[in-house]
Tab-separated table of C-alpha atoms in Angstrom:
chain	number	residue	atom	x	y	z
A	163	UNK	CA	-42.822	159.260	82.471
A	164	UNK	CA	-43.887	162.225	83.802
A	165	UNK	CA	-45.939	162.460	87.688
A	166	UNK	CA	-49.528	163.599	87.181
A	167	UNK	CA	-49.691	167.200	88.844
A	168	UNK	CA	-52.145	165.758	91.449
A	169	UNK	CA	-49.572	163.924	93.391
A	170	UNK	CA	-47.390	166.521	93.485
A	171	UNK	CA	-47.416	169.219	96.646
A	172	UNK	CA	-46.906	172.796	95.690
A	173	UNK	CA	-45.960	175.884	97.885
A	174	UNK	CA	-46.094	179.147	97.189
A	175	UNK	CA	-45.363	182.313	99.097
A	176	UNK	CA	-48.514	184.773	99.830
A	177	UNK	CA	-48.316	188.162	100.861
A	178	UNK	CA	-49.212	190.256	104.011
A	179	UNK	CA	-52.911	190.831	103.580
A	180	UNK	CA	-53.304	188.087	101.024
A	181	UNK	CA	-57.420	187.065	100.640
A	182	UNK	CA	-57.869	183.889	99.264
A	183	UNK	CA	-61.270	184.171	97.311
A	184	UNK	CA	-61.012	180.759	95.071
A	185	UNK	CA	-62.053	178.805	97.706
A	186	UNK	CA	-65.388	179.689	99.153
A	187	UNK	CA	-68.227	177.323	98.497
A	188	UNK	CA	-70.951	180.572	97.006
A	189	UNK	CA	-70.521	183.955	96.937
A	190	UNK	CA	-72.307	184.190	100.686
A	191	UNK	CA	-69.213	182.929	101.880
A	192	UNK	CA	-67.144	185.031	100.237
A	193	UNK	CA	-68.671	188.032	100.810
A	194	UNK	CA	-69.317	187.366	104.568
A	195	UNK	CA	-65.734	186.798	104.457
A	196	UNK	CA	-64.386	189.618	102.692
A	197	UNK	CA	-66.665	191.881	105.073
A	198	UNK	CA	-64.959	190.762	108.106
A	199	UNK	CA	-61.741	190.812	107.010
A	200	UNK	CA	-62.304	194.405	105.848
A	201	UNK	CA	-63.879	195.490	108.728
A	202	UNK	CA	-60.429	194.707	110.307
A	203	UNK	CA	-59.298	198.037	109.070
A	204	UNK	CA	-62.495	199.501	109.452
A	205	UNK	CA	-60.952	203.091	110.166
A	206	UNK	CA	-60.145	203.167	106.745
A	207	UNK	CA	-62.323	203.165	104.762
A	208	UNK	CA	-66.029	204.337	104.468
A	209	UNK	CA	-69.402	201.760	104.038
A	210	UNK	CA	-69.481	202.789	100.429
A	211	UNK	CA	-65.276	201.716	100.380
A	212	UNK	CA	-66.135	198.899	102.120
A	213	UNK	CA	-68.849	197.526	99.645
A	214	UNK	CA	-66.721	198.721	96.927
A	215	UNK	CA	-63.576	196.645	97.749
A	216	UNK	CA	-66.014	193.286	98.483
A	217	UNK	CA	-67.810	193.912	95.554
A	218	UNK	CA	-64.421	194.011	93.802
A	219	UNK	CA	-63.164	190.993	94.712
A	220	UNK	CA	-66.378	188.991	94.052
A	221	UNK	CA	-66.066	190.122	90.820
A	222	UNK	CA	-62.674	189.147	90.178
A	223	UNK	CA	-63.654	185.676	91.320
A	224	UNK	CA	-66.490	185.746	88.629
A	225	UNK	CA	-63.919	186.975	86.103
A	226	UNK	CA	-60.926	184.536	87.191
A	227	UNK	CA	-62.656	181.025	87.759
A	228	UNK	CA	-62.836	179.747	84.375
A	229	UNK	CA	-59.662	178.290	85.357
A	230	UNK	CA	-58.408	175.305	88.102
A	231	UNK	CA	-55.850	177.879	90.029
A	232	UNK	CA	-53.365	176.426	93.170
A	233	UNK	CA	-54.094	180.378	94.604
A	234	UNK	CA	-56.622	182.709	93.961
A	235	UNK	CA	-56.964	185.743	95.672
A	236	UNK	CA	-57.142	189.417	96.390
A	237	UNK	CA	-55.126	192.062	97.887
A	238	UNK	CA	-56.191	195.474	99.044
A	239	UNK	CA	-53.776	198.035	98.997
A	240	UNK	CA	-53.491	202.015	97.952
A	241	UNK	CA	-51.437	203.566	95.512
A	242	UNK	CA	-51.312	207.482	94.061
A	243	UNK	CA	-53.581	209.068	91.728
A	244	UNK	CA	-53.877	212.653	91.344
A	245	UNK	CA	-51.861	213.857	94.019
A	246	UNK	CA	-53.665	211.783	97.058
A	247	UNK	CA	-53.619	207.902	97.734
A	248	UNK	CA	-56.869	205.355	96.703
A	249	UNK	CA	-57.310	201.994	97.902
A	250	UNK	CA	-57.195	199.155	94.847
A	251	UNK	CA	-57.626	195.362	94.457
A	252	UNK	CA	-55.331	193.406	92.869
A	253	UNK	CA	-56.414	189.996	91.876
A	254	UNK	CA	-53.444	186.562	91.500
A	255	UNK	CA	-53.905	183.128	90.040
A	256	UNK	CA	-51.303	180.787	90.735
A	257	UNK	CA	-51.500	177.564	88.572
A	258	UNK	CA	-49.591	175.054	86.585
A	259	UNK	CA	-50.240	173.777	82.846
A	260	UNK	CA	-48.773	170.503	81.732
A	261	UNK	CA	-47.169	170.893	78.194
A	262	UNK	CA	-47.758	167.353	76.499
A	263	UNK	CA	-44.230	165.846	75.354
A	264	UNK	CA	-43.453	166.666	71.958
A	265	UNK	CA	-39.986	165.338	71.393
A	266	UNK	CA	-37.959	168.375	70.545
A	267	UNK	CA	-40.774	171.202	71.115
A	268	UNK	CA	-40.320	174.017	73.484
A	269	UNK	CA	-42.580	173.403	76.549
A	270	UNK	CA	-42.416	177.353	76.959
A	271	UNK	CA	-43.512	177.791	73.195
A	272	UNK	CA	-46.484	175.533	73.785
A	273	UNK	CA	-47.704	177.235	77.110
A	274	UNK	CA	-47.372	180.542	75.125
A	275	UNK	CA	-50.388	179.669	72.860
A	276	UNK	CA	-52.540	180.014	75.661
A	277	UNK	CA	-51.916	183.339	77.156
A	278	UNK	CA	-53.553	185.304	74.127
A	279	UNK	CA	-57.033	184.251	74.610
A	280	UNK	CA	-56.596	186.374	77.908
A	281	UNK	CA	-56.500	189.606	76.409
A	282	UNK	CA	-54.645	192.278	74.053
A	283	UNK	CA	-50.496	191.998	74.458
A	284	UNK	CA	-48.819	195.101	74.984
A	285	UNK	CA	-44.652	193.776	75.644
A	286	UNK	CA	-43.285	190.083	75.942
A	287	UNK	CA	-40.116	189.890	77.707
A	288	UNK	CA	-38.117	186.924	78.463
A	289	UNK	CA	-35.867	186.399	81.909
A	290	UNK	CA	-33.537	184.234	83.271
A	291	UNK	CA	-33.763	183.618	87.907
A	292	UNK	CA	-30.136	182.342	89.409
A	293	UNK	CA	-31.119	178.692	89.165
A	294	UNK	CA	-30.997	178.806	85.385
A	295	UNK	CA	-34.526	178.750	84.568
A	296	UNK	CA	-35.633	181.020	82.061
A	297	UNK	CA	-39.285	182.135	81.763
A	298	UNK	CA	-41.715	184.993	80.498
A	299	UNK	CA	-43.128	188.291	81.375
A	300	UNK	CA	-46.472	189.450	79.000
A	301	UNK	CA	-48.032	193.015	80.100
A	302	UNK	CA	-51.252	192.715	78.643
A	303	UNK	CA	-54.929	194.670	78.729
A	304	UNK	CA	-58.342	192.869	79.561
A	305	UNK	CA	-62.087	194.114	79.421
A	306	UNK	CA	-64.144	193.045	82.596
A	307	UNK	CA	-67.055	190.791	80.298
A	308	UNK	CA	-70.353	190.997	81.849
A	309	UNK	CA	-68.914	190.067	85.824
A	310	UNK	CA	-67.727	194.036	86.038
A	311	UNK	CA	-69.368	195.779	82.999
A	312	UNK	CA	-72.745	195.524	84.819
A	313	UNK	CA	-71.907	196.995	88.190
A	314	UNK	CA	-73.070	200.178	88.401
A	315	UNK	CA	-70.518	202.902	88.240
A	316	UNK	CA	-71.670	203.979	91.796
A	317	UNK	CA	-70.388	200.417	93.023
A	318	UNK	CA	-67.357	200.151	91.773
A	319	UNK	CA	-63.723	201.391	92.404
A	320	UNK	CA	-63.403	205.135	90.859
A	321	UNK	CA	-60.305	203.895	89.080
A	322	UNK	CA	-61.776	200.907	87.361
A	323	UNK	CA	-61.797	201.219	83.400
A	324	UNK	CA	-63.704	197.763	81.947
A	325	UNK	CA	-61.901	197.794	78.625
A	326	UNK	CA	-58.664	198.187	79.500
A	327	UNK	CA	-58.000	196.130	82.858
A	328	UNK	CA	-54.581	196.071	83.613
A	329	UNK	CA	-53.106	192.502	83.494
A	330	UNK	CA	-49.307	190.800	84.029
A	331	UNK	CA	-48.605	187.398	83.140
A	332	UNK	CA	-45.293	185.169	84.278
A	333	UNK	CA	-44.528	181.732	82.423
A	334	UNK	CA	-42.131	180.254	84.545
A	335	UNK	CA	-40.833	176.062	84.347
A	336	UNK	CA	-41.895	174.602	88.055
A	337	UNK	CA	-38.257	173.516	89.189
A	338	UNK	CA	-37.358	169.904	89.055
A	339	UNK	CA	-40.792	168.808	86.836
A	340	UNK	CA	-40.054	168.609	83.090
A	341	UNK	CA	-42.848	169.912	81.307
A	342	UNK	CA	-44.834	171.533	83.897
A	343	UNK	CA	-44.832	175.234	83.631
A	344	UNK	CA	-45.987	177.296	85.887
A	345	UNK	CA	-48.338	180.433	85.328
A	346	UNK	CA	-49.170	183.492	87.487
A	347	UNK	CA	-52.071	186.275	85.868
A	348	UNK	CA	-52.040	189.365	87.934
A	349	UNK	CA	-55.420	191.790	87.159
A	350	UNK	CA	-55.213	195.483	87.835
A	351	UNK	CA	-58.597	197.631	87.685
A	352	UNK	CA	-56.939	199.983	84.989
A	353	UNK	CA	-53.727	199.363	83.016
A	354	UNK	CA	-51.685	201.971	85.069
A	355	UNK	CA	-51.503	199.683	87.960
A	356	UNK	CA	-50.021	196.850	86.348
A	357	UNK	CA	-46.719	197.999	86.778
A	358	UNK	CA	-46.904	198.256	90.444
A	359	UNK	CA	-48.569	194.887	90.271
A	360	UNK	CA	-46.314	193.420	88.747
A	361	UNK	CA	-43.889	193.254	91.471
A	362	UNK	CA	-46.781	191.392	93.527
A	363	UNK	CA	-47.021	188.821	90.704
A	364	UNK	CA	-43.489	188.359	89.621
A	365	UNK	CA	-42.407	187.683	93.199
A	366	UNK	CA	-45.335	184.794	93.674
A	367	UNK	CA	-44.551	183.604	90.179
A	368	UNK	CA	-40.745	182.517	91.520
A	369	UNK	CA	-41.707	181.473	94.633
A	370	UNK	CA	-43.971	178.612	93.245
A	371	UNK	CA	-42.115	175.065	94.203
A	372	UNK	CA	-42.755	171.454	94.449
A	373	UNK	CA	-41.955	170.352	98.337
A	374	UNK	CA	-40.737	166.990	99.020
A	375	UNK	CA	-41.211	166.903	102.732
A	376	UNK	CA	-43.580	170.088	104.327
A	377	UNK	CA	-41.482	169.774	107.296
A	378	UNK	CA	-38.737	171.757	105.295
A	379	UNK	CA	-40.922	173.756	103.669
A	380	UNK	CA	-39.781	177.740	104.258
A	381	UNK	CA	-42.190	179.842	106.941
A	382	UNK	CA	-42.859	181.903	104.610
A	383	UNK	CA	-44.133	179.671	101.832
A	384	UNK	CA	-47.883	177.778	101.994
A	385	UNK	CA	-48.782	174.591	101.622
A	386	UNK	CA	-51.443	173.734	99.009
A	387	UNK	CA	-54.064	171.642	100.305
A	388	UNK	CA	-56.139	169.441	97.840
A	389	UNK	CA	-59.222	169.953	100.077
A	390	UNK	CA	-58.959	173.900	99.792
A	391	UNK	CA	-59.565	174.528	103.005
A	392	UNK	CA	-60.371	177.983	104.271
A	393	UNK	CA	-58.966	179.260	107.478
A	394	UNK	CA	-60.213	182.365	109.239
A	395	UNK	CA	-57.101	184.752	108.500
A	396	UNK	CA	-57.989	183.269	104.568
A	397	UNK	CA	-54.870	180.828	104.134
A	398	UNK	CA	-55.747	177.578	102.920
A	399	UNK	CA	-55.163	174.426	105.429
């Protein structure tokens, strides 16, 4: 018999800058704390790049939270276009789908079925980590629905195309837990960042465990907390 998922603990490691936006009670939260985690690096940017990169991130919560994630969250970051450097959000779901047992059926097969409703395929790849498990990579294209499309163009980051977000998804078998499979969807404003993405997601994807004891957990892995719990510096308790 197989443990429900909700008495099992999860970790997963974040990255520097990592803003967890899954786990604010309304948008008011969010956005008040998405401004002052901005403002941190206020030198940066303008009021318009400010409002832009909030905005951004509310959005992605609006486009992201049809879905019960471990992780949800943003991270702000710059990368080239036409010869200078512009910031960009990149938005990560961390979650876990339990395949029902079907004797001699593929887990992996079964989880496949439901990446497609998330948007056009462009590659499937399949990989293999050290510890033997074997999982899979699908580079895939996404329009914003209604939570982007309706921003004006004013408000939103220069780079963002609608109809053709960039998106990265990892299918990955949790380690240790028969049947549960693990699944990370990375969202890029255009589909030229999602190869630079990538790296973000593919590197949470592996580092998605079940813990035993927290005590031994790694430093630089998180603790999931049932209660979602959200701290000042945006880590969940």
């Amino acid at each position: 018999m197989s443990l429900p998922v909700e008495s099992l603990t999860f970790a997963t490691g974040l990255p520097p800058g990592w803003l967890e936006i899954g786990a604010h009670e309304d948008e008011e939260a969010l956005r008040g704390f998405l401004a002052a985690q901005i403002a941190a690096d206020a030198d940066a940017y303008t009021a318009e790049q400010e409002q832009a990169l909030v905005d951004a991130c509310v959005r992605a919560r609006e486009l992201m939270a049809d879905r019960a994630w471990l992780h949800l969250g943003c991270v702000v970051t710059q990368v080239p276009r036409d010869e200078t450097w512009v910031s960009t959000v990149w938005s990560v779901g961390i979650g876990v789908l339990r395949v029902p047992d079907f004797g001699d059926v593929d887990p992996m097969a079964v989880a496949q079925r439901g990446v497609a409703h998330l948007g056009a395929v462009d590659s499937v790849r399949e990989f293999a980590l050290a510890d033997g498990r074997e999982g899979m990579l699908f580079g895939m294209r996404g329009t914003a629905g209604p939570a982007l499309s309706e921003v004006p163009p004013d408000q939103r980051l220069p780079q963002l195309d609608p109809d053709a977000l960039g998106m990265y998804v990892v299918l990955l078998p949790v380690a240790g837990v028969p049947g549960l499979v693990g699944i990370t969807v990375g969202v890029a404003p255009n589909v030229e960042e999602r190869g630079p993405m990538s790296v973000l997601a593919g590197e949470m994807a592996a580092s998605l465990h079940v813990v035993d004891d927290s005590a031994s957990t790694p430093r630089d892995a998180v603790l999931i907390d049932t209660t979602r719990t959200v701290l000042p510096h945006g880590f969940l308790e």
